[in-house]
Coordinates of C-alpha atoms and ligand atoms in Angstrom, one line a residue:
X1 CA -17.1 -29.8 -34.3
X2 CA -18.9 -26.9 -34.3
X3 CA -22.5 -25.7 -35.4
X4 CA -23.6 -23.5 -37.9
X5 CA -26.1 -20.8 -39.2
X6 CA -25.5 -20.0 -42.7
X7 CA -27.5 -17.3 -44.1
X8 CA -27.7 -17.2 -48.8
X9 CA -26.0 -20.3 -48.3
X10 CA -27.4 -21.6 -51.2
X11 CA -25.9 -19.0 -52.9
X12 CA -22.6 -18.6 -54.8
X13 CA -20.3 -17.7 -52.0
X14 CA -22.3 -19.0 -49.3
X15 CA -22.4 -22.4 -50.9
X16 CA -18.6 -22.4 -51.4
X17 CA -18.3 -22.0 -47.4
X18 CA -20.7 -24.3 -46.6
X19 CA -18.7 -27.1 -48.1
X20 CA -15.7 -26.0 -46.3
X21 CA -17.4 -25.7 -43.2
X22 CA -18.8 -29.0 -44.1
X23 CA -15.5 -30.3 -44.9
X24 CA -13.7 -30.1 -41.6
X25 CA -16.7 -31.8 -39.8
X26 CA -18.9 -28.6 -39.2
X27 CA -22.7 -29.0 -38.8
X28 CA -24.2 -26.5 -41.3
X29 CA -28.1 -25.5 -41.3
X30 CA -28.7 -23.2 -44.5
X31 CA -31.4 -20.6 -44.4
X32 CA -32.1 -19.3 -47.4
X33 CA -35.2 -18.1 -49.8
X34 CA -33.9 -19.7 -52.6
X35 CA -34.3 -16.3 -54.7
X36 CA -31.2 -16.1 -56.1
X37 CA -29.7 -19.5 -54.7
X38 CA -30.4 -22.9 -56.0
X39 CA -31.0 -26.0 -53.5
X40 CA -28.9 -27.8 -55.6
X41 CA -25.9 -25.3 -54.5
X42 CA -26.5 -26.9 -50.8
X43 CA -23.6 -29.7 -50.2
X44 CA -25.4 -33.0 -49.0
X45 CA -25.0 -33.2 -45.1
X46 CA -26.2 -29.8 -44.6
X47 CA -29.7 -28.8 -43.6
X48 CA -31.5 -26.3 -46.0
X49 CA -34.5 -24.4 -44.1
X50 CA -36.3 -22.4 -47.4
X51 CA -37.6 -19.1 -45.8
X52 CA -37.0 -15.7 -46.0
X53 CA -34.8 -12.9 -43.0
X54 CA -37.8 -10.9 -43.1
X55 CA -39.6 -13.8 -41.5
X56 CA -38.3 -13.0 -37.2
X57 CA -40.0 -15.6 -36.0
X58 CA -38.6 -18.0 -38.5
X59 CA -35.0 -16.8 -37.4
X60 CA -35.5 -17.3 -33.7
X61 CA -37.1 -20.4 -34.2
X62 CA -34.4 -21.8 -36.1
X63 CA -31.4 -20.2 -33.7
X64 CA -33.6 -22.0 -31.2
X65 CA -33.2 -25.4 -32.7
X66 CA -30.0 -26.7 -30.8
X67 CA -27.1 -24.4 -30.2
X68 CA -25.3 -22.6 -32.5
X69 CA -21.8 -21.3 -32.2
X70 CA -22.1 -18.9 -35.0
X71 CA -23.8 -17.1 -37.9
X72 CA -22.7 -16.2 -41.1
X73 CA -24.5 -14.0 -43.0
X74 CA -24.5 -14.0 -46.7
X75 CA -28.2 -13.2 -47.7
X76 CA -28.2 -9.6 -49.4
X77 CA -29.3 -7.6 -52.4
X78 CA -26.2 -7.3 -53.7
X79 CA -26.6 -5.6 -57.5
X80 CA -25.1 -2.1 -57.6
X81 CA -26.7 -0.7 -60.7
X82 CA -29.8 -2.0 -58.7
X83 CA -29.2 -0.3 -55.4
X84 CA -29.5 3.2 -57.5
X85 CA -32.4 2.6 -58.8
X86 CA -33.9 1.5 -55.4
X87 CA -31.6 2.7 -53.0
X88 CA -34.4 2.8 -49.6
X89 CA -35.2 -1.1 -50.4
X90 CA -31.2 -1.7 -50.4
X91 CA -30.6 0.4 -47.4
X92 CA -34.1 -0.9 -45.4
X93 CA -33.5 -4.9 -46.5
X94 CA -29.2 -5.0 -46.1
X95 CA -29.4 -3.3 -42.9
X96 CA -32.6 -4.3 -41.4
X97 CA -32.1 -8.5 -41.7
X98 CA -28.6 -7.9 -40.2
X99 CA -29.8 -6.2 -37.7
X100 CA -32.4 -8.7 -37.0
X101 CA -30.2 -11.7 -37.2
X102 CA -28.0 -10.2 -34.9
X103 CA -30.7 -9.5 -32.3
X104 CA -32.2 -13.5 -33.3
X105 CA -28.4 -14.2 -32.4
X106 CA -27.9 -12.5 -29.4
X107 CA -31.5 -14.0 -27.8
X108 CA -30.3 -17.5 -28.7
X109 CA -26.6 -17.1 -26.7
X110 CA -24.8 -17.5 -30.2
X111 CA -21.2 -15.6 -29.5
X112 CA -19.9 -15.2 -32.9
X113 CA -21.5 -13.9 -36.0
X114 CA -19.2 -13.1 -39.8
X115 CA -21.0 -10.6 -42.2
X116 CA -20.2 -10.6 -45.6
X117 CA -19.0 -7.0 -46.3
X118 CA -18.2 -5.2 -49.3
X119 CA -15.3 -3.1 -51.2
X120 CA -18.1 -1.3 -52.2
X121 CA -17.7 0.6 -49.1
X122 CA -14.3 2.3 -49.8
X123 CA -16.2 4.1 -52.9
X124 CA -13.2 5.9 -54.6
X125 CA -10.8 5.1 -52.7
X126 CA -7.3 7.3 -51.8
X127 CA -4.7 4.7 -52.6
X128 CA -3.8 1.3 -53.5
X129 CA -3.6 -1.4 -51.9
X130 CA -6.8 -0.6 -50.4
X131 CA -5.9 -1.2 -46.1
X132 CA -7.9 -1.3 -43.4
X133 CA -7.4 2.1 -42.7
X134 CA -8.7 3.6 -45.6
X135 CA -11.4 5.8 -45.8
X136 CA -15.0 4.7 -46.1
X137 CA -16.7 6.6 -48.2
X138 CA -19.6 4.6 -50.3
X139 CA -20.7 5.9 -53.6
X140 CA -23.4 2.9 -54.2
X141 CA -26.2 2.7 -51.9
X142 CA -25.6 -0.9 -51.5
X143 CA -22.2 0.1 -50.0
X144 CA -23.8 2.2 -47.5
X145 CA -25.9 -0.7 -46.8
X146 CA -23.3 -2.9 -45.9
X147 CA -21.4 -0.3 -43.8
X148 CA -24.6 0.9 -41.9
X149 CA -24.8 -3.0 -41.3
X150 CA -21.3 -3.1 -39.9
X151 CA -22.2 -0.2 -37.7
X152 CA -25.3 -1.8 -36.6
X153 CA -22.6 -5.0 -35.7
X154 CA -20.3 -2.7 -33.7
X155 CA -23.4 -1.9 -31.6
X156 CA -24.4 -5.9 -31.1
X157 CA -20.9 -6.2 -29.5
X158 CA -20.9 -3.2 -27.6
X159 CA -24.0 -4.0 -25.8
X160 CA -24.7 -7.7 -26.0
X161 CA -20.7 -8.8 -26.6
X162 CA -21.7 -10.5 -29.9
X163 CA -18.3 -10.8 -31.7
X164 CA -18.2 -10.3 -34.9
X165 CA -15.9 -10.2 -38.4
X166 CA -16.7 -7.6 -41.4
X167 CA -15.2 -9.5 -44.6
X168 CA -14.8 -7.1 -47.0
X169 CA -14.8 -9.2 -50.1
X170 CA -13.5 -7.7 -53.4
X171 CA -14.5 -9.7 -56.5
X172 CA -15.4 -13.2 -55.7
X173 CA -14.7 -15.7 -58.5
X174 CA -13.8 -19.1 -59.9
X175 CA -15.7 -22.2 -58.5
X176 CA -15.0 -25.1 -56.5
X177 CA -11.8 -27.0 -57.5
X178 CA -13.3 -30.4 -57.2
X179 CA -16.3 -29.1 -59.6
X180 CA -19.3 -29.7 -57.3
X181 CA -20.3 -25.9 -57.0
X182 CA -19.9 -23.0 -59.3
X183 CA -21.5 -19.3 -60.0
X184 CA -24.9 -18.6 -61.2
X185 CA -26.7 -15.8 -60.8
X186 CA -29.6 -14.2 -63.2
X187 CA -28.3 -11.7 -63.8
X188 CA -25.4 -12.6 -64.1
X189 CA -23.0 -8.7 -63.5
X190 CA -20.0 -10.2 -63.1
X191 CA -17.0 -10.1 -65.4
X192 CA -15.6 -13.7 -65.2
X193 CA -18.6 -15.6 -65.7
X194 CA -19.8 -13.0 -68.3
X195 CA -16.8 -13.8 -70.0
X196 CA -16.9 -17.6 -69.9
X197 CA -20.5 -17.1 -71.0
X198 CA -19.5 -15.2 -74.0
X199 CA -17.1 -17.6 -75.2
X200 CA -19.4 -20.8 -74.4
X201 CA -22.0 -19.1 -76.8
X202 CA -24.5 -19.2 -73.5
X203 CA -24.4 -15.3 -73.4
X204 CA -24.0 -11.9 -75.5
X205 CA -20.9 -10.4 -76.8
X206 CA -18.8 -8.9 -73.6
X207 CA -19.2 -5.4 -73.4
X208 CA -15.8 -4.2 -72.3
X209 CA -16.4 -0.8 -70.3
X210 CA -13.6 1.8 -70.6
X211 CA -10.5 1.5 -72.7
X212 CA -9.0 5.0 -71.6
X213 CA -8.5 4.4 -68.2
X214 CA -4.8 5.4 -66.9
X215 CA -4.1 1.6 -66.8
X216 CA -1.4 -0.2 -69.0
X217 CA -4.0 -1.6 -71.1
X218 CA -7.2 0.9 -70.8
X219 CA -9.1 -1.1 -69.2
X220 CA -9.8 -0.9 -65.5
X221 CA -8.4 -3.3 -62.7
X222 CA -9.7 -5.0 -60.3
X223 CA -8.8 -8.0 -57.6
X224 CA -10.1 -11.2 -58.2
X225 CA -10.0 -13.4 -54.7
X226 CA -10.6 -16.9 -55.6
X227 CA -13.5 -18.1 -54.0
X228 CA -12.1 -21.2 -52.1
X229 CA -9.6 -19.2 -50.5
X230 CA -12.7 -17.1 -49.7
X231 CA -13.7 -19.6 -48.0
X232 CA -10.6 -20.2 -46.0
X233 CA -10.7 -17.0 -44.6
X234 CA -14.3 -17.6 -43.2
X235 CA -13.0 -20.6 -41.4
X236 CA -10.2 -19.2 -39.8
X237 CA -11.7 -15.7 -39.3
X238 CA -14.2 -17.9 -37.4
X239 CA -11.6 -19.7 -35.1
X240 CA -10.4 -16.1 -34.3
X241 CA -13.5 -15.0 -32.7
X242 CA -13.7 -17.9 -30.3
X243 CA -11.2 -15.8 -27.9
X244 CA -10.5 -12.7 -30.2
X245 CA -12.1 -9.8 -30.4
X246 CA -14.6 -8.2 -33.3
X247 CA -12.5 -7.4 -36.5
X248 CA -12.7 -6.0 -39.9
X249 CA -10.5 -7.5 -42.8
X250 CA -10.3 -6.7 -46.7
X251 CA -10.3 -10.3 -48.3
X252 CA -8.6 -9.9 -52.1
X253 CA -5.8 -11.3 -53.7
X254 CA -3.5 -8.4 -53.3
X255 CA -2.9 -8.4 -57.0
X256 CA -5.1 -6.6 -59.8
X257 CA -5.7 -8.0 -63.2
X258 CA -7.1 -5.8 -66.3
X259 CA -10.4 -6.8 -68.2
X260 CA -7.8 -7.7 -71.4
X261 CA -6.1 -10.2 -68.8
X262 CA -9.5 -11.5 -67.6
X263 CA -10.6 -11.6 -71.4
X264 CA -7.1 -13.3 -72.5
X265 CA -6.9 -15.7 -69.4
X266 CA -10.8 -17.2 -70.5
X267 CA -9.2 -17.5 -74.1
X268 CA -6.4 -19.5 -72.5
X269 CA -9.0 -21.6 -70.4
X270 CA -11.4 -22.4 -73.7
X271 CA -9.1 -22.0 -76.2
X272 CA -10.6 -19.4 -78.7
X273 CA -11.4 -15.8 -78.9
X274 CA -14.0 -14.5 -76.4
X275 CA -16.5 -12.4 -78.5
X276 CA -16.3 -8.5 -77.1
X277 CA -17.3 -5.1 -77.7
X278 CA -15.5 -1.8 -76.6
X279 CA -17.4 0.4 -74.8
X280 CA -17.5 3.1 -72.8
X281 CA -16.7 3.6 -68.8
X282 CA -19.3 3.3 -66.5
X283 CA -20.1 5.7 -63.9
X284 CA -18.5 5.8 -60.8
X285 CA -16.4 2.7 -61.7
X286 CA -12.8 3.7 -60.8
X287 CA -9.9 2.8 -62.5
X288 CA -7.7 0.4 -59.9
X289 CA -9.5 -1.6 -57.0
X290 CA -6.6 -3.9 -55.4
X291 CA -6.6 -5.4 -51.6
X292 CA -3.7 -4.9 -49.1
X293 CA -4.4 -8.7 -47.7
X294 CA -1.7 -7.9 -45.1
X295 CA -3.8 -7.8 -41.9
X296 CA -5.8 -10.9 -42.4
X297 CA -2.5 -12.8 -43.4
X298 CA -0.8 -11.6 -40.3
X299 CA -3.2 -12.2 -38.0
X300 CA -5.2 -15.5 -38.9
X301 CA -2.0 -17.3 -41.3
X302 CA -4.3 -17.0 -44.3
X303 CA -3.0 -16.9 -47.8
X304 CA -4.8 -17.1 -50.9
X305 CA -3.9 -20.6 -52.9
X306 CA -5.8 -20.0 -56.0
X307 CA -4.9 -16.5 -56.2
X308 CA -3.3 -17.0 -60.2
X309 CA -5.8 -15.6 -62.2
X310 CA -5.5 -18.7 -64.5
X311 CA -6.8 -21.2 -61.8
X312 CA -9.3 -18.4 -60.5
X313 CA -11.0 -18.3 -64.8
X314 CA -10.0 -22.0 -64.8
X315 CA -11.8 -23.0 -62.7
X316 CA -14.9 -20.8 -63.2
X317 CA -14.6 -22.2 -67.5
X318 CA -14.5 -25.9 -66.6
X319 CA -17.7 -25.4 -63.7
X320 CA -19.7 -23.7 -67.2
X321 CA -18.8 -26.0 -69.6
X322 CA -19.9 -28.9 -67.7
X323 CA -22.7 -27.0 -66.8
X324 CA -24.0 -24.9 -69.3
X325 CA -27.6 -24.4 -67.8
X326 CA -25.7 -23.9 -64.4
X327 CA -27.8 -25.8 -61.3
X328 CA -31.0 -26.1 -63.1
X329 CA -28.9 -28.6 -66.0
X330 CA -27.3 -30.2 -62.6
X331 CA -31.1 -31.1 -60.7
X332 CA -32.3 -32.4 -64.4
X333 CA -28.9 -34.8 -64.6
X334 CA -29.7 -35.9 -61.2
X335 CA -33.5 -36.5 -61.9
X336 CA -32.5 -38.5 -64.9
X337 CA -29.8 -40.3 -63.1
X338 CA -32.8 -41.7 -60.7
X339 CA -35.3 -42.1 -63.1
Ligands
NAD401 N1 -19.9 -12.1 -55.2 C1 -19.0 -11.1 -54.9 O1 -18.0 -10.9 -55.6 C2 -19.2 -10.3 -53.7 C3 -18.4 -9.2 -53.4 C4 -18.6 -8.4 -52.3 C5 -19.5 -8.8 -51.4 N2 -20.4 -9.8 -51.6 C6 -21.4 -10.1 -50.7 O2 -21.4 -11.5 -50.4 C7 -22.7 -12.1 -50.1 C8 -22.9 -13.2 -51.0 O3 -22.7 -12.9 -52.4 P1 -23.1 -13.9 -53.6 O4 -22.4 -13.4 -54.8 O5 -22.8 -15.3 -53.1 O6 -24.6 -13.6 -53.7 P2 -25.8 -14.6 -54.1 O7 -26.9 -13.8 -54.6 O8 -25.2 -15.7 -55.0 O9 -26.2 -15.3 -52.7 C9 -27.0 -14.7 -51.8 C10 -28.0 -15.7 -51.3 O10 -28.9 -15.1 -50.3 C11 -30.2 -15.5 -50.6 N3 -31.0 -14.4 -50.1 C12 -31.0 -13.1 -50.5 N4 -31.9 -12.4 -49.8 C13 -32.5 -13.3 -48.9 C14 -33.5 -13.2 -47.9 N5 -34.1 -12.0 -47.7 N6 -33.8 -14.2 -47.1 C15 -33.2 -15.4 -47.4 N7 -32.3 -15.6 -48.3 C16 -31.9 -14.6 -49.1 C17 -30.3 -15.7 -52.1 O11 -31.3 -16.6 -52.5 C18 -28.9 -16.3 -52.4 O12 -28.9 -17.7 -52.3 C19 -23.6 -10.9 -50.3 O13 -24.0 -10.4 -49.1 C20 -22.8 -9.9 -51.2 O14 -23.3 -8.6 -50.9 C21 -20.2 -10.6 -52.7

């Protein structure tokens, strides 16, 4: 058993690792602001500390609370339209809490320390699958942020010998199998849950960006990594860097699927049509975004289990349906169940 630091955990990926973590018999404390989280995201059996990673005394006082064996850091601004209109408050926050952490982590003897990274980072990139060994080269400012992050964690190890993993997630989705935990953010940017929206009536139309990309359908691609296998890989990427050395994966499915496939796959899940518009491409979106998921298969045995886009949107319809105000429906059932 092993103890934890888990950063936006009350958040939608963050909340998805803490009940795996959790699961195997990990001891999980939860730090988190609860701005875009929801307490009622945090499994039972973990501790949730409310506070925010500006607060440094806060951090060190709870790194100082018992031993830790690692961080994981979730807690980000994370929008990208966002981080153009305020790129200095992306850049400054991202890479400034990181930072911090990291030296809160280092002071309190923790050795290990995951960050969650970004495709974002890769920009536009030169070829797909999208390796390791491609290019970074952000075009957001909240992919610079996360890469002047991961610089900032090359330094930690360099000088201190904290070891650390760089996730780079591509597009998180679906929800928790057994239905405990799903995704809700306000706003709400992605396409999945966008999708499910439209066709539960809880949301607008889809807008569908692009129809003329050089795609088989028009319509762009992207990798959707299920977020329970997510998960997995922050388990064992965590075993790793008990004897291994810092490390940098790309964490996607390895397959792409079109925003018609997305848009057909939720019809499949609910059973009628999902209300959509056509529109036109956004800017800076490019046409193909797929993972090569070779290195972190090779080297930790990981391999995605929910990766068929019908159990990634299955699972994301059936978590909205029963849930149709999300966690704030969930805390009222539960206040009227004790009532
Ligand atoms: N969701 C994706 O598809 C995706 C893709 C690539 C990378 N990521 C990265 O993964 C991480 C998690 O993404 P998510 O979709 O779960 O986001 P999320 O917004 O659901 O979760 C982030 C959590 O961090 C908390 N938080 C934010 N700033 C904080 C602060 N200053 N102090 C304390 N708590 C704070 C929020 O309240 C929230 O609970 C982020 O770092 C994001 O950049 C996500």
């Amino acid at each position: 058993m092993a103890r934890y630091l888990v950063t936006g955990g009350a958040g939608y990926v963050g909340s998805h690792v803490v009940l795996a973590l959790l699961n195997r018999g990990d001891d999980v404390v939860v730090l988190d602001n609860l701005r875009q989280g929801h307490r009622e995201a945090v499994s039972p059996g973990a501790e949730l500390v409310v506070g925010d990673l500006a607060d440094h005394k806060l951090l060190r006082d709870t790194l100082a609370r018992g031993q830790f064996d690692g961080v994981l850091h979730f807690a980000a601004l994370s929008l990208v339209g966002e981080s153009m209109r305020d790129p200095m408050r992306y850049i400054a926050e991202n890479l400034s809490h990181t930072m911090w952490l990291a030296d809160a982590a280092v002071r309190a003897g923790v050795r290990r320390f995951v960050l969650s990274s970004t495709a974002a980072l890769f920009g536009l990139p030169t070829r797909i699958p999208i390796d390791e060994a491609e290019q970074v080269a952000p075009v957001s400012a909240y992919g610079e942020s996360k890469l002047m992050a991961e610089r900032g964690l090359e330094w930690a190890d360099r000088i201190h010998g904290l070891r650390s993993a760089s996730l780079r997630y591509f597009n998180a989705a679906g929800a928790d199998p057994g239905g405990r935990l799903g995704e809700d953010h306000n706003p709400e940017t992605h396409l999945i849950p966008n999708a499910v929206n439209a066709v539960l009536g809880l949301g607008p139309p889809l807008t569908v960006f692009g129809t003329d990309y050089d795609t088989p359908d028009g319509t762009a691609i992207r990798d959707y990594v299920h977020v329970a296998d997510l998960a997995d890989a922050h388990l064992r990427v965590l075993d790793k860097l008990v004897d291994g050395p810092s490390c940098r994966y790309n964490v996607g499915s390895g397959t792409g699927a079109s925003v018609m496939e997305v848009i057909a796959a939720v019809e499949r899940a609910a059973g009628r049509p999902v209300p959509h518009t056509l529109g036109p491409r956004r800017e800076g979106d490019p046409p193909v975004l797929v993972a090569s998921n070779e290195r972190l298969r090779q080297e930790t045995g990981w391999s995605p289990r929910l990766g068929a886009l019908d159990d990634i949107v299955g699972t994301a319809y059936a978590w909205r349906a029963r849930n149709p105000s999300g966690y704030k429906g969930m805390a009222v059932k539960k206040e009227a169940v004790s009532a």
